[in-house]
Coordinates of C-alpha atoms in Angstrom, one line a residue:
M958 CA 27.7 303.9 142.7
I959 CA 25.4 301.7 145.0
F960 CA 28.3 301.1 147.4
S961 CA 29.1 304.8 147.5
I962 CA 25.5 305.7 148.5
W963 CA 25.5 302.8 151.1
D964 CA 28.8 304.1 152.5
N965 CA 27.4 307.6 152.8
E966 CA 24.3 306.4 154.6
I967 CA 26.5 304.5 157.1
E968 CA 28.7 307.5 157.6
K969 CA 25.6 309.7 158.1
K970 CA 24.1 307.3 160.7
E971 CA 27.4 307.1 162.6
K972 CA 27.8 310.9 162.6
Q973 CA 24.2 311.3 163.9
K974 CA 24.8 308.6 166.6
K975 CA 28.0 310.4 167.8
W976 CA 26.1 313.7 167.8
T977 CA 23.3 312.2 169.9
D978 CA 25.8 310.6 172.3
N979 CA 27.7 313.8 172.8
F980 CA 24.5 315.7 173.5
R981 CA 23.5 313.1 176.0
K982 CA 26.7 313.9 177.9
I983 CA 26.1 317.7 177.4
G984 CA 22.7 317.2 178.9
E985 CA 24.2 315.4 181.9
E986 CA 26.7 318.3 182.3
V987 CA 23.8 320.9 182.2
Y988 CA 21.8 318.9 184.7
T989 CA 24.8 318.7 187.1
F990 CA 25.5 322.4 186.6
F991 CA 22.1 323.5 187.8
V992 CA 21.4 320.8 190.4
D993 CA 24.8 320.6 192.0
T994 CA 27.5 323.0 190.8
V995 CA 25.7 326.3 191.2
I996 CA 24.3 325.4 194.6
E997 CA 27.8 324.4 195.8
K998 CA 29.1 327.8 194.5
G999 CA 26.5 329.6 196.6
Y1000 CA 24.2 330.7 193.7
E1001 CA 20.4 330.7 193.9
N1002 CA 18.4 327.8 192.4
R1003 CA 15.8 329.5 190.3
E1004 CA 12.6 327.6 189.6
G1005 CA 12.1 326.9 186.0
Q1006 CA 15.6 327.7 184.9
W1007 CA 16.8 324.1 184.8
D1008 CA 13.7 323.0 182.8
M1009 CA 14.3 325.7 180.2
S1010 CA 18.0 324.8 179.9
C1011 CA 17.1 321.1 179.4
E1012 CA 14.5 322.0 176.7
I1013 CA 17.1 324.1 174.9
T1014 CA 19.6 321.3 175.1
D1015 CA 17.1 318.8 173.7
A1016 CA 16.3 321.2 170.8
M1017 CA 20.0 321.6 170.1
K1018 CA 20.4 317.8 170.0
R1019 CA 17.5 317.5 167.6
K1020 CA 18.6 320.6 165.6
Q1021 CA 15.1 322.0 166.1
H1022 CA 14.3 325.7 166.4
I1023 CA 12.9 326.7 169.8
L1024 CA 11.2 329.7 171.4
V1025 CA 11.7 330.1 175.2
E1026 CA 9.5 332.6 176.9
A1027 CA 9.8 333.3 180.6
G1028 CA 9.0 335.8 183.3
V1029 CA 11.5 338.5 184.2
G1030 CA 14.0 337.3 186.9
I1031 CA 13.8 333.5 186.1
G1032 CA 17.2 333.7 184.4
K1033 CA 16.6 332.7 180.8
T1034 CA 20.0 334.0 179.8
F1035 CA 21.8 331.4 181.9
A1036 CA 19.4 328.8 180.6
Y1037 CA 20.8 329.1 177.1
I1038 CA 24.4 330.1 177.9
V1039 CA 25.1 326.9 179.9
P1040 CA 24.3 324.4 177.2
L1041 CA 25.9 326.6 174.6
L1042 CA 29.1 326.7 176.5
F1043 CA 29.2 322.9 177.1
Y1044 CA 28.5 322.5 173.3
H1045 CA 31.3 324.9 172.5
K1046 CA 33.7 323.1 174.9
K1047 CA 33.0 319.8 173.0
Y1048 CA 32.9 321.1 169.4
G1049 CA 34.8 324.4 169.4
R1050 CA 32.5 325.9 166.7
P1051 CA 31.4 329.6 166.7
I1052 CA 28.2 330.7 168.2
V1053 CA 26.2 333.9 167.5
I1054 CA 24.1 335.6 170.1
A1055 CA 22.1 338.6 168.9
T1056 CA 20.2 341.1 171.1
S1057 CA 18.7 344.6 170.8
T1058 CA 21.1 347.0 172.5
I1059 CA 24.7 347.5 173.4
A1060 CA 23.7 347.5 177.1
L1061 CA 22.2 344.0 176.7
Q1062 CA 25.3 342.8 174.8
E1063 CA 27.5 344.0 177.6
Q1064 CA 25.3 342.3 180.2
L1065 CA 25.4 339.1 178.2
E1066 CA 29.2 339.2 178.1
S1067 CA 29.2 339.6 181.9
D1068 CA 26.8 336.7 182.3
I1069 CA 28.9 334.5 180.1
N1070 CA 32.0 335.3 182.1
V1071 CA 30.2 334.2 185.3
V1072 CA 29.3 330.8 183.7
E1073 CA 32.8 330.5 182.3
N1074 CA 34.4 330.9 185.7
I1075 CA 32.1 328.3 187.2
I1076 CA 32.8 325.6 184.6
G1077 CA 36.4 326.6 184.1
Y1078 CA 36.2 327.1 180.3
H1079 CA 37.0 330.4 178.6
P1080 CA 36.3 330.7 174.8
E1081 CA 37.0 333.9 172.9
I1082 CA 34.2 336.4 173.1
I1083 CA 33.8 339.2 170.4
L1084 CA 31.4 342.0 171.4
V1085 CA 30.4 343.7 168.1
K1086 CA 29.3 347.3 168.1
G1087 CA 28.5 349.6 165.2
Q1088 CA 31.5 351.2 163.4
N1089 CA 30.6 354.7 164.5
H1090 CA 31.6 353.8 168.1
F1091 CA 35.2 353.3 167.1
L1092 CA 38.1 355.7 166.4
C1093 CA 39.5 355.9 162.8
R1094 CA 43.1 357.0 163.3
N1095 CA 43.3 357.8 159.6
R1096 CA 40.4 360.3 159.9
A1097 CA 41.8 361.5 163.2
D1098 CA 45.2 362.2 161.5
Q1099 CA 43.4 364.3 158.8
F1100 CA 41.3 366.2 161.4
F1101 CA 44.3 367.0 163.7
F1102 CA 46.6 367.8 160.7
H1103 CA 45.1 371.3 160.8
N1104 CA 46.9 373.1 163.6
K1105 CA 43.8 375.0 164.5
N1106 CA 41.9 371.8 165.2
K1107 CA 44.8 370.5 167.3
E1108 CA 45.1 373.7 169.3
N1109 CA 41.4 374.0 169.9
N1110 CA 41.1 370.3 171.0
K1111 CA 44.5 369.8 172.6
E1112 CA 43.1 367.6 175.4
I1113 CA 41.3 365.3 173.1
Y1114 CA 44.3 365.0 170.8
E1115 CA 46.6 364.1 173.7
E1116 CA 44.2 361.6 175.1
I1117 CA 43.9 359.9 171.7
E1118 CA 47.6 359.8 171.3
N1119 CA 48.0 358.0 174.6
G1120 CA 45.9 355.1 173.3
G1121 CA 42.3 353.9 173.1
C1122 CA 40.0 352.8 170.3
E1123 CA 36.4 353.4 171.4
R1124 CA 34.7 356.6 172.4
N1125 CA 34.0 355.2 175.9
D1126 CA 37.8 354.6 176.4
W1127 CA 38.3 358.3 177.2
D1128 CA 36.9 360.1 180.3
I1129 CA 36.9 363.5 178.5
N1130 CA 33.9 364.7 176.7
I1131 CA 34.2 364.4 172.9
S1132 CA 31.3 366.3 171.2
D1133 CA 29.3 364.6 168.5
K1134 CA 30.6 367.2 166.1
I1135 CA 34.2 366.3 166.6
W1136 CA 33.6 362.5 167.1
N1137 CA 31.8 362.3 163.7
Q1138 CA 34.9 363.6 162.0
I1139 CA 37.3 361.1 163.6
N1140 CA 35.3 357.9 164.0
V1141 CA 35.0 355.0 161.5
R1142 CA 32.7 355.8 158.6
E1143 CA 31.8 353.6 155.6
F1144 CA 34.4 350.9 156.5
N1145 CA 36.2 349.7 153.5
P1146 CA 38.6 346.8 154.1
V1147 CA 40.2 347.2 150.7
F1148 CA 41.1 350.8 151.3
C1149 CA 42.3 350.0 154.9
R1150 CA 44.5 347.1 153.7
Q1151 CA 46.0 349.1 150.8
N1152 CA 46.3 352.6 152.2
C1153 CA 46.0 352.9 156.0
V1154 CA 49.3 353.1 157.9
H1155 CA 47.4 352.2 161.1
K1156 CA 45.8 349.0 160.0
D1157 CA 48.2 346.7 161.9
Y1158 CA 47.0 348.1 165.2
C1159 CA 43.5 349.3 164.3
Y1160 CA 41.1 347.6 166.7
Y1161 CA 38.1 347.9 164.4
Y1162 CA 40.0 346.6 161.3
K1163 CA 41.2 343.7 163.4
M1164 CA 37.8 342.9 164.8
R1165 CA 36.1 342.9 161.4
G1166 CA 38.7 340.3 160.2
E1167 CA 38.2 338.2 163.4
L1168 CA 34.5 338.1 162.8
R1169 CA 35.0 336.1 159.7
T1170 CA 37.5 333.6 161.2
T1171 CA 36.7 333.3 164.9
N1172 CA 35.6 330.0 166.5
G1173 CA 34.4 331.8 169.6
I1174 CA 31.2 333.5 170.7
I1175 CA 30.0 336.5 168.8
L1176 CA 27.8 339.0 170.6
C1177 CA 26.1 341.3 168.1
N1178 CA 22.9 343.2 167.6
Q1179 CA 19.9 341.8 165.6
D1180 CA 20.4 344.3 162.9
L1181 CA 23.9 343.1 162.0
L1182 CA 22.9 339.5 162.1
T1183 CA 19.9 340.1 159.9
I1184 CA 22.1 342.0 157.4
N1185 CA 24.6 339.1 157.5
L1186 CA 21.9 336.5 156.8
V1187 CA 20.6 338.6 153.9
K1188 CA 24.1 338.7 152.4
R1189 CA 24.3 334.9 152.9
Q1190 CA 21.0 334.4 151.2
N1191 CA 22.1 336.5 148.2
W1192 CA 25.6 334.9 148.1
G1193 CA 27.2 338.2 149.1
N1194 CA 30.3 338.9 151.3
E1195 CA 29.2 337.9 154.8
I1196 CA 30.3 340.0 157.8
L1197 CA 30.4 337.1 160.2
T1198 CA 31.9 333.6 160.0
D1199 CA 29.7 331.0 158.2
K1200 CA 30.7 328.2 160.5
F1201 CA 28.1 328.6 163.2
E1202 CA 25.5 325.9 163.9
F1203 CA 23.5 327.8 166.6
V1204 CA 22.1 331.3 166.7
V1205 CA 20.4 332.8 169.7
I1206 CA 18.0 335.7 169.3
D1207 CA 17.7 337.3 172.7
E1208 CA 14.8 339.7 173.2
A1209 CA 13.1 338.0 170.2
H1210 CA 10.0 340.2 170.5
N1211 CA 12.1 343.0 168.8
L1212 CA 13.1 340.8 165.9
E1213 CA 10.2 341.8 163.6
N1214 CA 11.1 345.5 163.8
K1215 CA 14.8 344.8 163.4
V1216 CA 14.2 342.8 160.2
R1217 CA 11.8 345.4 158.8
S1218 CA 14.5 348.1 159.5
A1219 CA 17.2 346.0 157.8
F1220 CA 15.1 345.6 154.7
T1221 CA 14.0 349.2 154.5
K1222 CA 15.9 350.8 151.6
E1223 CA 16.5 354.4 150.8
M1224 CA 17.5 355.9 147.5
S1225 CA 18.4 359.5 147.0
Y1226 CA 19.9 361.2 143.9
N1227 CA 23.1 362.0 145.8
S1228 CA 23.6 358.4 147.2
L1229 CA 22.9 356.9 143.7
S1230 CA 25.4 359.3 142.1
K1231 CA 28.0 358.4 144.7
T1232 CA 27.6 354.7 143.9
M1233 CA 27.9 355.3 140.1
E1234 CA 31.0 357.4 140.5
H1235 CA 32.5 354.6 142.6
I1236 CA 31.7 352.2 139.7
R1237 CA 33.2 354.6 137.2
K1238 CA 36.4 354.8 139.2
I1239 CA 36.9 351.1 139.7
S1240 CA 36.1 350.5 136.0
N1241 CA 38.6 353.1 134.8
R1242 CA 41.3 351.5 136.9
I1243 CA 41.8 348.9 134.2
G1244 CA 41.3 351.3 131.3
S1245 CA 37.8 350.2 130.5
M1246 CA 35.4 353.0 129.5
I1247 CA 31.8 352.7 130.5
D1248 CA 31.3 356.5 130.4
E1249 CA 28.7 356.3 127.7
K1250 CA 26.5 353.9 129.7
I1251 CA 26.9 356.1 132.8
K1252 CA 25.9 359.1 130.8
K1253 CA 22.7 357.4 129.8
Y1254 CA 22.2 356.3 133.5
Y1255 CA 22.3 359.9 134.6
E1256 CA 19.9 360.9 131.9
Y1257 CA 17.3 358.4 133.0
L1258 CA 18.0 359.0 136.7
D1259 CA 17.3 362.8 136.2
Q1260 CA 14.0 361.9 134.5
V1261 CA 12.9 359.6 137.3
F1262 CA 13.7 362.0 140.1
S1263 CA 12.2 364.9 138.2
E1264 CA 9.0 362.9 138.0
L1265 CA 9.1 362.0 141.7
Y1266 CA 9.7 365.6 142.7
K1267 CA 6.8 366.6 140.5
Q1268 CA 4.6 364.1 142.4
K1269 CA 5.7 365.6 145.7
E1270 CA 4.9 369.1 144.6
E1271 CA 1.4 368.0 143.4
Q1272 CA 0.7 366.4 146.8
D1273 CA 2.0 369.4 148.7
M1274 CA -0.4 371.6 146.7
K1275 CA -3.4 369.5 147.6
A1276 CA -2.3 369.4 151.2
R1277 CA -2.0 373.2 151.4
K1278 CA -5.5 373.6 150.1
N1279 CA -6.7 371.4 153.0
D1280 CA -4.4 373.1 155.5
R1281 CA -2.4 370.1 156.4
E1282 CA 1.2 368.8 156.2
I1283 CA 2.6 365.7 154.6
E1284 CA 5.3 363.6 156.3
R1285 CA 5.4 360.7 153.8
Y1286 CA 4.4 361.1 150.2
Y1287 CA 2.6 358.5 148.0
V1288 CA 4.6 357.2 145.1
N1289 CA 3.1 356.5 141.7
C1290 CA 5.4 354.0 140.2
N1291 CA 4.2 354.5 136.7
I1292 CA 7.2 356.5 135.6
P1293 CA 8.2 356.2 131.8
A1294 CA 12.0 356.3 132.3
L1295 CA 12.0 353.8 135.2
S1296 CA 12.3 350.7 133.0
K1297 CA 15.1 352.3 131.0
L1298 CA 16.9 353.2 134.2
K1299 CA 16.6 349.6 135.5
K1300 CA 17.9 348.1 132.3
C1301 CA 20.8 350.6 132.3
V1302 CA 21.8 349.6 135.8
H1303 CA 21.6 345.9 134.8
D1304 CA 23.9 346.6 131.7
I1305 CA 26.5 348.5 133.8
S1306 CA 26.5 345.8 136.5
L1307 CA 26.9 343.0 133.9
E1308 CA 29.8 344.9 132.2
V1309 CA 31.6 345.5 135.4
S1310 CA 31.2 341.9 136.5
I1311 CA 32.7 340.7 133.2
Q1312 CA 35.6 343.2 133.4
F1313 CA 36.8 341.8 136.8
G1314 CA 37.5 338.2 137.5
V1315 CA 38.8 336.9 140.8
E1316 CA 42.5 337.2 140.0
D1317 CA 43.2 340.2 142.2
S1318 CA 41.9 339.8 145.7
Y1319 CA 42.5 343.5 146.5
K1320 CA 40.3 344.5 143.6
T1321 CA 37.7 341.8 144.0
R1322 CA 36.4 342.8 147.4
D1323 CA 36.1 346.4 146.3
V1324 CA 34.4 345.5 143.0
D1325 CA 32.1 343.0 144.7
N1326 CA 30.9 345.8 147.1
G1327 CA 30.2 348.0 144.1
I1328 CA 28.4 345.3 142.2
E1329 CA 26.3 344.5 145.3
E1330 CA 25.2 348.1 145.4
L1331 CA 24.2 348.0 141.7
Q1332 CA 22.3 344.8 142.2
E1333 CA 20.4 346.3 145.2
Q1334 CA 19.6 349.2 143.0
E1335 CA 18.4 347.0 140.2
Y1336 CA 16.2 345.0 142.5
F1337 CA 14.7 348.3 143.9
W1338 CA 13.8 349.6 140.4
E1339 CA 12.5 346.1 139.4
S1340 CA 10.3 346.0 142.4
M1341 CA 8.9 349.4 141.6
L1342 CA 8.0 348.3 138.1
K1343 CA 6.0 345.2 139.3
G1344 CA 2.3 345.7 139.5
D1345 CA 2.1 343.2 142.4
S1346 CA 5.3 344.3 144.2
E1347 CA 6.1 342.7 147.5
D1348 CA 7.4 346.1 148.7
I1349 CA 5.7 349.3 149.8
F1350 CA 7.2 352.6 148.4
W1351 CA 7.0 356.2 149.8
M1352 CA 8.9 359.4 149.6
N1353 CA 10.2 361.9 152.2
A1354 CA 11.3 365.4 151.5
K1355 CA 14.9 366.5 152.2
G1356 CA 15.2 370.2 152.3
T1357 CA 13.2 372.0 149.6
K1358 CA 14.7 370.5 146.4
E1359 CA 15.4 366.8 147.2
V1360 CA 13.3 363.7 147.8
I1361 CA 14.4 360.4 149.4
L1362 CA 12.7 357.3 147.9
S1363 CA 12.1 354.5 150.4
S1364 CA 10.8 350.9 150.4
C1365 CA 10.1 348.1 152.9
P1366 CA 8.7 344.6 152.5
K1367 CA 5.0 344.0 153.0
N1368 CA 5.4 340.6 154.6
V1369 CA 8.1 340.8 157.2
N1370 CA 7.2 337.5 158.8
Q1371 CA 7.9 335.6 155.6
L1372 CA 11.4 337.2 155.5
I1373 CA 12.0 336.2 159.1
E1374 CA 11.1 332.6 158.2
Q1375 CA 13.4 332.6 155.2
L1376 CA 16.4 334.1 157.1
Y1377 CA 16.1 332.4 160.5
F1378 CA 14.3 329.2 159.9
S1379 CA 14.9 327.9 156.4
D1380 CA 18.7 327.5 156.5
S1381 CA 19.6 323.9 157.4
N1382 CA 23.1 325.0 158.4
F1383 CA 22.1 326.5 161.7
T1384 CA 19.4 326.2 164.4
T1385 CA 17.7 329.2 165.9
I1386 CA 17.0 329.6 169.6
L1387 CA 14.7 332.5 170.4
T1388 CA 14.2 333.9 173.9
S1389 CA 11.8 336.5 175.2
A1390 CA 10.7 337.8 178.6
W1391 CA 7.3 338.6 179.8
S1392 CA 6.6 340.6 182.9
Y1393 CA 3.7 340.2 185.3
V1394 CA 2.2 342.3 188.1
K1395 CA 0.9 340.8 191.3
I1396 CA -2.5 342.2 192.3

């Protein structure tokens, strides 16, 4: 036992020494790039850029989080791309870069290509956009199956048949009304794998698979990365590979709002019913009957939402007396049926978890998604029941007869620390720009 611990310590020290030596070489390559290579290639030597890049390289070597803030035009993007590419060239491990908008993602891809061409190294780059940007050929088949739709949109049909996977791939105008009927919605890898005849050449299906296996550079938005890290923290099914050692948050001044948005939850009667019917379906697949528990669930759900709607009506009545309108409604969480609803969700989740093991991979992913939704719902009700809840709750009206119940965390900064700075498996590099005006 003593020898085993001693051997592990020696191995750990040797590994650290190799890491340090490799980063010494990476630092030399970064220095040469900015001082010699780019000048020889005819690029401008921007003041402060090399200093930033060296600071980032040193932070990477020490595996220490770093925030780089610089004025617009200094070139902070190149300052972190260069050491990351030299690191990738040495280690071949995936890197995640997250920013705020698609336009910035595309600009990043262009900047990376410039550096790649200079150093002569070209790793795989995956630019990740939201699912609604991509064509779902299965949904398109259903839409154009009706001759009337095909005749009225003949030009769109012919263009799609000629190829393409993203809305921007076609020069013709596709209205939102039509696009929302043929794009990817509620991506379900299990359904695609089992039922979709287009899966072998579906760009989005392929991309989602590559995100979990790639050793390249992933360019995504901060929302997706935050959701992925939440799944990691909760031992859920991650969207991205778990092999990355470095994460870059570009435009880091937007991160707080992005994390708040990612943690904002909405619960409506319709969405909750949809989840429960999905659970009923996957449970009945193996002949198990949980209908009695689901019947109780709907009983308590009706009581909870009836009480919420009553609270909304009371607040509307007071507002009308004062001649004002309400955009967000206060929620009194003291609802008698709430604890019963929470326990019922827990019991259903537990029973479904017991029903399914890990024998059938086709079922497991589908079931895991359902269980995740139940667990999120259970946490939501549990948080409402706490007197000192870490979340804020409110309601919005939808139409005249429905309310949407929402929550978001009170302490977003604590969540950012947990997600981005508490995981020893990766180091976070934050960059942000400040602008100045000459007077």
